[in-house]
Amino acid sequence: MASRRFHLNENVTLMGPDEDLNAQLRSWKVNAEVPPTFPANVWRAIAVRERAGEGPVSLARLLEILIGRLGQPRYAVPFGILALTVSLGLARVQADAANAKTWRTLETRYVTSVDPVAMAETNR
Amino acid sequence: MKRGLWVLVVFLAVAAAGYGAYYGCATASARAMLSQPENQMEWLRQEFHLSDAQFVRIQGLHRDYAPRCALMCGRIQEADAQVNGLMAVNAAVTPELGAALNKLAAVREACTEAMLAHACAVAQEMPPADGVRYLNMMKGRVLAASLRSEALFPETDH
């Protein structure tokens, strides 16, 4: 059996005895255009497969992901607004409670200053 | 990751500063009142929306009443000490203890009447709606004290 040597070139031609096939292959030109979203889609698919291969996300890993996202303005700005809103809301609630307690203390002081019975109980 | 960490630290620091600033400002007025002398009168002025003239008149009523109030307080404490002394000697309701309890109750009743009379005089100097609210507050306090007193010293036969 005669050996046939096959070479691959740009047009993917097989240089062998079948000249019709060779001619047809030479005329075959592939004009492939890569869509602009192709690289991103590939990386996304890789990420999905990698995530699917992982077990449940640990808290440390979750924090790492979240903190990593904070480097981007589109995550950092909402986070900053949320943090400030929560802190101011908490301050408002606690300030209201503190003021109410102070007011009750002042009310008791007034009543004690005019009620001898309350004054006597305070001095007991 | 490093940048995200810095962002987190900075935002948490800003949030903490915001908390401190808001809390400090919101409670500054009340805390200042707490540290003033005669702060109970300032509380009265703000709580019952007293004008300057009303506040001055009520301060005058309070100054006139204060010595009587202290005197009555002393009488209550004397009667209370007498009851405690008798009970320390003999843990039983003797005639002497009964008399001391009656005296304590009478002193407390007289003091309560005097206090309510003062409260009525103060209420008349206030805006009408605030005066009613003030009297209700004082009556509520008197009632609460009376209930505590009855729990401790049930009424004895005269």
mmCIF file of C-alpha atoms in Angstrom:
data_model
loop_
_atom_site.group_PDB
_atom_site.id
_atom_site.type_symbol
_atom_site.label_atom_id
_atom_site.label_comp_id
_atom_site.label_asym_id
_atom_site.label_seq_id
_atom_site.Cartn_x
_atom_site.Cartn_y
_atom_site.Cartn_z
ATOM 1 C CA MET A 1 0.000 0.000 0.000
ATOM 2 C CA ALA A 2 1.407 3.286 -1.038
ATOM 3 C CA SER A 3 1.752 5.724 1.784
ATOM 4 C CA ARG A 4 0.118 9.023 1.433
ATOM 5 C CA ARG A 5 1.495 12.081 3.038
ATOM 6 C CA PHE A 6 -0.972 14.590 4.286
ATOM 7 C CA HIS A 7 -0.110 18.175 4.972
ATOM 8 C CA LEU A 8 -2.284 20.802 6.513
ATOM 9 C CA ASN A 9 -2.053 24.306 5.192
ATOM 10 C CA GLU A 10 -4.177 27.400 5.470
ATOM 11 C CA ASN A 11 -6.843 26.080 3.192
ATOM 12 C CA VAL A 12 -6.842 22.659 4.812
ATOM 13 C CA THR A 13 -5.936 20.807 1.610
ATOM 14 C CA LEU A 14 -5.037 17.166 1.527
ATOM 15 C CA MET A 15 -2.326 16.701 -1.071
ATOM 16 C CA GLY A 16 -3.171 13.230 -2.231
ATOM 17 C CA PRO A 17 -4.382 11.426 -5.382
ATOM 18 C CA ASP A 18 -8.030 12.706 -5.156
ATOM 19 C CA GLU A 19 -7.686 15.882 -7.189
ATOM 20 C CA ASP A 20 -11.457 16.558 -7.385
ATOM 21 C CA LEU A 21 -11.671 16.580 -3.644
ATOM 22 C CA ASN A 22 -8.644 18.798 -3.486
ATOM 23 C CA ALA A 23 -10.131 21.241 -5.930
ATOM 24 C CA GLN A 24 -13.367 21.354 -4.011
ATOM 25 C CA LEU A 25 -11.576 21.943 -0.741
ATOM 26 C CA ARG A 26 -9.490 24.715 -2.284
ATOM 27 C CA SER A 27 -12.636 26.504 -3.343
ATOM 28 C CA TRP A 28 -14.080 26.228 0.138
ATOM 29 C CA LYS A 29 -13.489 29.478 1.990
ATOM 30 C CA VAL A 30 -14.827 30.046 5.459
ATOM 31 C CA ASN A 31 -15.634 33.649 6.311
ATOM 32 C CA ALA A 32 -16.233 33.406 9.992
ATOM 33 C CA GLU A 33 -16.906 36.587 11.928
ATOM 34 C CA VAL A 34 -16.514 36.395 15.655
ATOM 35 C CA PRO A 35 -19.336 38.320 17.345
ATOM 36 C CA PRO A 36 -18.104 40.966 19.831
ATOM 37 C CA THR A 37 -19.839 39.228 22.746
ATOM 38 C CA PHE A 38 -18.132 35.901 21.956
ATOM 39 C CA PRO A 39 -15.160 36.266 24.371
ATOM 40 C CA ALA A 40 -17.407 37.425 27.223
ATOM 41 C CA ASN A 41 -19.818 34.576 26.613
ATOM 42 C CA VAL A 42 -16.982 32.075 26.647
ATOM 43 C CA TRP A 43 -15.670 33.377 29.978
ATOM 44 C CA ARG A 44 -19.181 33.417 31.389
ATOM 45 C CA ALA A 45 -19.716 29.808 30.374
ATOM 46 C CA ILE A 46 -16.393 28.873 31.943
ATOM 47 C CA ALA A 47 -17.340 30.657 35.155
ATOM 48 C CA VAL A 48 -20.711 28.892 35.236
ATOM 49 C CA ARG A 49 -19.066 25.520 34.824
ATOM 50 C CA GLU A 50 -16.481 26.311 37.445
ATOM 51 C CA ARG A 51 -19.202 27.368 39.889
ATOM 52 C CA ALA A 52 -21.225 24.287 39.110
ATOM 53 C CA GLY A 53 -18.166 22.224 39.933
ATOM 54 C CA GLU A 54 -17.768 23.870 43.327
ATOM 55 C CA GLY A 55 -19.590 22.911 46.508
ATOM 56 C CA PRO A 56 -21.719 25.341 48.605
ATOM 57 C CA VAL A 57 -20.103 28.800 48.827
ATOM 58 C CA SER A 58 -18.540 29.393 52.229
ATOM 59 C CA LEU A 59 -19.080 32.627 54.094
ATOM 60 C CA ALA A 60 -15.461 33.569 53.675
ATOM 61 C CA ARG A 61 -15.684 33.024 49.930
ATOM 62 C CA LEU A 62 -18.918 35.025 49.766
ATOM 63 C CA LEU A 63 -17.323 37.906 51.633
ATOM 64 C CA GLU A 64 -14.351 37.719 49.340
ATOM 65 C CA ILE A 65 -16.624 37.979 46.309
ATOM 66 C CA LEU A 66 -18.600 40.870 47.792
ATOM 67 C CA ILE A 67 -15.525 42.798 48.845
ATOM 68 C CA GLY A 68 -14.017 42.207 45.446
ATOM 69 C CA ARG A 69 -17.120 43.673 43.808
ATOM 70 C CA LEU A 70 -16.805 46.826 45.923
ATOM 71 C CA GLY A 71 -13.863 47.824 43.798
ATOM 72 C CA GLN A 72 -16.316 48.642 41.032
ATOM 73 C CA PRO A 73 -18.220 51.943 41.279
ATOM 74 C CA ARG A 74 -21.537 50.368 40.252
ATOM 75 C CA TYR A 75 -21.426 48.260 43.429
ATOM 76 C CA ALA A 76 -19.554 50.681 45.674
ATOM 77 C CA VAL A 77 -21.970 53.603 45.295
ATOM 78 C CA PRO A 78 -25.156 51.689 46.258
ATOM 79 C CA PHE A 79 -23.270 50.050 49.119
ATOM 80 C CA GLY A 80 -22.136 53.437 50.393
ATOM 81 C CA ILE A 81 -25.664 54.821 50.196
ATOM 82 C CA LEU A 82 -27.030 51.747 51.993
ATOM 83 C CA ALA A 83 -24.389 51.892 54.746
ATOM 84 C CA LEU A 84 -25.051 55.590 55.369
ATOM 85 C CA THR A 85 -28.828 55.103 55.358
ATOM 86 C CA VAL A 86 -28.643 52.237 57.857
ATOM 87 C CA SER A 87 -26.274 54.125 60.161
ATOM 88 C CA LEU A 88 -28.389 57.299 60.112
ATOM 89 C CA GLY A 89 -31.576 55.295 60.643
ATOM 90 C CA LEU A 90 -30.041 53.491 63.600
ATOM 91 C CA ALA A 91 -28.801 56.806 65.021
ATOM 92 C CA ARG A 92 -32.293 58.291 64.707
ATOM 93 C CA VAL A 93 -33.934 55.371 66.534
ATOM 94 C CA GLN A 94 -31.391 55.364 69.342
ATOM 95 C CA ALA A 95 -31.418 59.164 69.677
ATOM 96 C CA ASP A 96 -35.208 59.144 69.990
ATOM 97 C CA ALA A 97 -35.005 56.483 72.712
ATOM 98 C CA ALA A 98 -32.291 58.416 74.581
ATOM 99 C CA ASN A 99 -34.262 61.672 74.386
ATOM 100 C CA ALA A 100 -37.422 59.941 75.630
ATOM 101 C CA LYS A 101 -35.488 58.530 78.602
ATOM 102 C CA THR A 102 -34.021 61.959 79.377
ATOM 103 C CA TRP A 103 -37.473 63.525 79.181
ATOM 104 C CA ARG A 104 -38.878 60.961 81.626
ATOM 105 C CA THR A 105 -35.982 61.658 83.997
ATOM 106 C CA LEU A 106 -36.696 65.393 83.871
ATOM 107 C CA GLU A 107 -40.419 64.765 84.436
ATOM 108 C CA THR A 108 -39.626 62.688 87.523
ATOM 109 C CA ARG A 109 -37.300 65.415 88.808
ATOM 110 C CA TYR A 110 -40.050 68.001 88.438
ATOM 111 C CA VAL A 111 -42.669 65.894 90.191
ATOM 112 C CA THR A 112 -40.218 65.111 92.997
ATOM 113 C CA SER A 113 -39.562 68.842 93.415
ATOM 114 C CA VAL A 114 -43.257 69.618 94.051
ATOM 115 C CA ASP A 115 -44.604 66.403 95.604
ATOM 116 C CA PRO A 116 -43.518 65.934 99.235
ATOM 117 C CA VAL A 117 -44.509 62.260 99.132
ATOM 118 C CA ALA A 118 -42.306 61.628 96.095
ATOM 119 C CA MET A 119 -39.539 63.708 97.685
ATOM 120 C CA ALA A 120 -39.718 61.638 100.864
ATOM 121 C CA GLU A 121 -39.595 58.402 98.877
ATOM 122 C CA THR A 122 -36.557 59.632 96.953
ATOM 123 C CA ASN A 123 -34.781 60.599 100.164
ATOM 124 C CA ARG A 124 -35.563 57.280 101.860
ATOM 125 C CA MET B 1 -9.801 42.816 46.353
ATOM 126 C CA LYS B 2 -7.501 45.332 47.995
ATOM 127 C CA ARG B 3 -9.370 48.238 46.463
ATOM 128 C CA GLY B 4 -12.667 46.734 47.561
ATOM 129 C CA LEU B 5 -11.328 46.373 51.096
ATOM 130 C CA TRP B 6 -10.304 50.033 51.184
ATOM 131 C CA VAL B 7 -13.716 51.031 49.894
ATOM 132 C CA LEU B 8 -15.356 48.929 52.615
ATOM 133 C CA VAL B 9 -13.191 50.450 55.371
ATOM 134 C CA VAL B 10 -13.768 54.004 54.152
ATOM 135 C CA PHE B 11 -17.541 53.558 53.814
ATOM 136 C CA LEU B 12 -17.843 51.933 57.247
ATOM 137 C CA ALA B 13 -15.830 54.794 58.743
ATOM 138 C CA VAL B 14 -18.098 57.329 57.032
ATOM 139 C CA ALA B 15 -21.191 55.467 58.254
ATOM 140 C CA ALA B 16 -19.838 55.384 61.823
ATOM 141 C CA ALA B 17 -19.012 59.101 61.657
ATOM 142 C CA GLY B 18 -22.483 59.791 60.328
ATOM 143 C CA TYR B 19 -24.000 57.827 63.185
ATOM 144 C CA GLY B 20 -21.965 59.700 65.772
ATOM 145 C CA ALA B 21 -22.689 63.106 64.273
ATOM 146 C CA TYR B 22 -26.436 62.519 63.980
ATOM 147 C CA TYR B 23 -26.756 60.979 67.455
ATOM 148 C CA GLY B 24 -24.701 63.758 69.019
ATOM 149 C CA CYS B 25 -26.707 66.527 67.382
ATOM 150 C CA ALA B 26 -30.074 64.899 68.032
ATOM 151 C CA THR B 27 -29.412 64.357 71.740
ATOM 152 C CA ALA B 28 -27.375 67.533 72.423
ATOM 153 C CA SER B 29 -30.331 69.625 73.559
ATOM 154 C CA ALA B 30 -31.682 67.008 75.970
ATOM 155 C CA ARG B 31 -28.231 66.267 77.386
ATOM 156 C CA ALA B 32 -27.594 69.969 77.924
ATOM 157 C CA MET B 33 -30.875 70.277 79.828
ATOM 158 C CA LEU B 34 -29.933 67.333 82.018
ATOM 159 C CA SER B 35 -26.746 69.064 83.153
ATOM 160 C CA GLN B 36 -28.351 72.453 83.900
ATOM 161 C CA PRO B 37 -29.407 73.480 87.389
ATOM 162 C CA GLU B 38 -33.194 73.845 87.766
ATOM 163 C CA ASN B 39 -33.550 71.692 84.683
ATOM 164 C CA GLN B 40 -36.927 70.447 85.872
ATOM 165 C CA MET B 41 -38.362 73.948 85.415
ATOM 166 C CA GLU B 42 -36.912 74.165 81.905
ATOM 167 C CA TRP B 43 -38.526 70.793 81.225
ATOM 168 C CA LEU B 44 -41.843 72.232 82.433
ATOM 169 C CA ARG B 45 -41.448 75.242 80.138
ATOM 170 C CA GLN B 46 -40.791 73.142 77.055
ATOM 171 C CA GLU B 47 -43.227 70.333 77.782
ATOM 172 C CA PHE B 48 -46.172 72.660 78.402
ATOM 173 C CA HIS B 49 -45.231 75.405 75.931
ATOM 174 C CA LEU B 50 -45.014 78.216 78.472
ATOM 175 C CA SER B 51 -44.526 81.788 77.373
ATOM 176 C CA ASP B 52 -41.900 83.899 79.128
ATOM 177 C CA ALA B 53 -44.538 85.615 81.265
ATOM 178 C CA GLN B 54 -46.229 82.333 82.192
ATOM 179 C CA PHE B 55 -42.856 80.785 83.027
ATOM 180 C CA VAL B 56 -41.882 83.666 85.308
ATOM 181 C CA ARG B 57 -45.203 83.444 87.208
ATOM 182 C CA ILE B 58 -44.928 79.672 87.582
ATOM 183 C CA GLN B 59 -41.334 80.021 88.771
ATOM 184 C CA GLY B 60 -42.650 82.413 91.427
ATOM 185 C CA LEU B 61 -45.309 79.906 92.512
ATOM 186 C CA HIS B 62 -42.637 77.207 92.681
ATOM 187 C CA ARG B 63 -40.328 79.384 94.795
ATOM 188 C CA ASP B 64 -43.137 80.182 97.227
ATOM 189 C CA TYR B 65 -44.195 76.560 97.487
ATOM 190 C CA ALA B 66 -40.722 74.966 97.776
ATOM 191 C CA PRO B 67 -40.171 75.657 101.504
ATOM 192 C CA ARG B 68 -43.605 74.254 102.383
ATOM 193 C CA CYS B 69 -42.860 71.211 100.239
ATOM 194 C CA ALA B 70 -39.565 70.589 102.040
ATOM 195 C CA LEU B 71 -41.292 70.988 105.413
ATOM 196 C CA MET B 72 -43.992 68.483 104.499
ATOM 197 C CA CYS B 73 -41.339 66.081 103.207
ATOM 198 C CA GLY B 74 -39.655 66.288 106.588
ATOM 199 C CA ARG B 75 -42.936 65.500 108.376
ATOM 200 C CA ILE B 76 -43.485 62.438 106.163
ATOM 201 C CA GLN B 77 -39.974 61.230 106.864
ATOM 202 C CA GLU B 78 -40.504 61.696 110.626
ATOM 203 C CA ALA B 79 -43.774 59.749 110.581
ATOM 204 C CA ASP B 80 -42.198 57.073 108.401
ATOM 205 C CA ALA B 81 -39.219 56.767 110.743
ATOM 206 C CA GLN B 82 -41.594 56.414 113.709
ATOM 207 C CA VAL B 83 -43.414 53.530 112.016
ATOM 208 C CA ASN B 84 -40.146 51.834 111.089
ATOM 209 C CA GLY B 85 -38.844 52.273 114.613
ATOM 210 C CA LEU B 86 -41.947 50.696 116.168
ATOM 211 C CA MET B 87 -41.870 47.805 113.715
ATOM 212 C CA ALA B 88 -38.203 47.183 114.429
ATOM 213 C CA VAL B 89 -38.973 46.834 118.144
ATOM 214 C CA ASN B 90 -42.093 44.692 117.820
ATOM 215 C CA ALA B 91 -43.043 42.928 114.595
ATOM 216 C CA ALA B 92 -46.749 43.086 115.368
ATOM 217 C CA VAL B 93 -49.540 45.637 114.919
ATOM 218 C CA THR B 94 -49.688 47.180 118.351
ATOM 219 C CA PRO B 95 -51.963 50.143 119.212
ATOM 220 C CA GLU B 96 -48.890 52.378 119.080
ATOM 221 C CA LEU B 97 -48.039 51.134 115.595
ATOM 222 C CA GLY B 98 -51.652 51.623 114.510
ATOM 223 C CA ALA B 99 -51.565 55.214 115.740
ATOM 224 C CA ALA B 100 -48.230 55.816 113.989
ATOM 225 C CA LEU B 101 -49.619 54.406 110.755
ATOM 226 C CA ASN B 102 -52.695 56.622 111.000
ATOM 227 C CA LYS B 103 -50.484 59.635 111.598
ATOM 228 C CA LEU B 104 -48.332 58.729 108.579
ATOM 229 C CA ALA B 105 -51.419 58.350 106.414
ATOM 230 C CA ALA B 106 -52.811 61.700 107.622
ATOM 231 C CA VAL B 107 -49.516 63.485 106.945
ATOM 232 C CA ARG B 108 -49.293 61.995 103.458
ATOM 233 C CA GLU B 109 -52.902 62.976 102.740
ATOM 234 C CA ALA B 110 -52.296 66.557 103.850
ATOM 235 C CA CYS B 111 -49.146 66.745 101.728
ATOM 236 C CA THR B 112 -50.937 65.370 98.712
ATOM 237 C CA GLU B 113 -53.701 67.971 99.118
ATOM 238 C CA ALA B 114 -51.132 70.754 99.317
ATOM 239 C CA MET B 115 -49.320 69.444 96.274
ATOM 240 C CA LEU B 116 -52.523 69.236 94.242
ATOM 241 C CA ALA B 117 -53.454 72.771 95.304
ATOM 242 C CA HIS B 118 -50.078 73.949 94.004
ATOM 243 C CA ALA B 119 -50.586 71.951 90.787
ATOM 244 C CA CYS B 120 -53.981 73.616 90.257
ATOM 245 C CA ALA B 121 -52.430 77.061 90.717
ATOM 246 C CA VAL B 122 -49.690 76.180 88.211
ATOM 247 C CA ALA B 123 -52.212 74.756 85.725
ATOM 248 C CA GLN B 124 -54.169 78.022 85.796
ATOM 249 C CA GLU B 125 -51.075 79.886 84.586
ATOM 250 C CA MET B 126 -50.652 77.558 81.622
ATOM 251 C CA PRO B 127 -52.329 77.561 78.210
ATOM 252 C CA PRO B 128 -55.736 75.827 78.745
ATOM 253 C CA ALA B 129 -55.058 72.568 76.906
ATOM 254 C CA ASP B 130 -51.580 72.252 78.412
ATOM 255 C CA GLY B 131 -53.001 73.043 81.863
ATOM 256 C CA VAL B 132 -55.443 70.123 81.586
ATOM 257 C CA ARG B 133 -52.650 67.835 80.435
ATOM 258 C CA TYR B 134 -50.437 69.007 83.325
ATOM 259 C CA LEU B 135 -53.146 68.361 85.924
ATOM 260 C CA ASN B 136 -53.830 64.905 84.491
ATOM 261 C CA MET B 137 -50.130 64.115 84.739
ATOM 262 C CA MET B 138 -49.942 65.265 88.352
ATOM 263 C CA LYS B 139 -53.128 63.398 89.280
ATOM 264 C CA GLY B 140 -51.728 60.273 87.679
ATOM 265 C CA ARG B 141 -48.574 60.573 89.743
ATOM 266 C CA VAL B 142 -50.552 61.116 92.937
ATOM 267 C CA LEU B 143 -52.741 58.114 92.183
ATOM 268 C CA ALA B 144 -49.727 55.906 91.529
ATOM 269 C CA ALA B 145 -48.137 57.017 94.806
ATOM 270 C CA SER B 146 -51.420 56.434 96.647
ATOM 271 C CA LEU B 147 -51.671 52.897 95.288
ATOM 272 C CA ARG B 148 -48.124 52.157 96.400
ATOM 273 C CA SER B 149 -48.920 53.585 99.829
ATOM 274 C CA GLU B 150 -52.091 51.486 100.205
ATOM 275 C CA ALA B 151 -50.153 48.378 99.241
ATOM 276 C CA LEU B 152 -47.615 49.078 101.940
ATOM 277 C CA PHE B 153 -49.944 50.471 104.597
ATOM 278 C CA PRO B 154 -53.512 49.141 104.323
ATOM 279 C CA GLU B 155 -56.107 51.417 105.956
ATOM 280 C CA THR B 156 -56.473 50.745 109.671
ATOM 281 C CA ASP B 157 -59.518 51.378 111.853
ATOM 282 C CA HIS B 158 -59.627 54.911 113.393
#
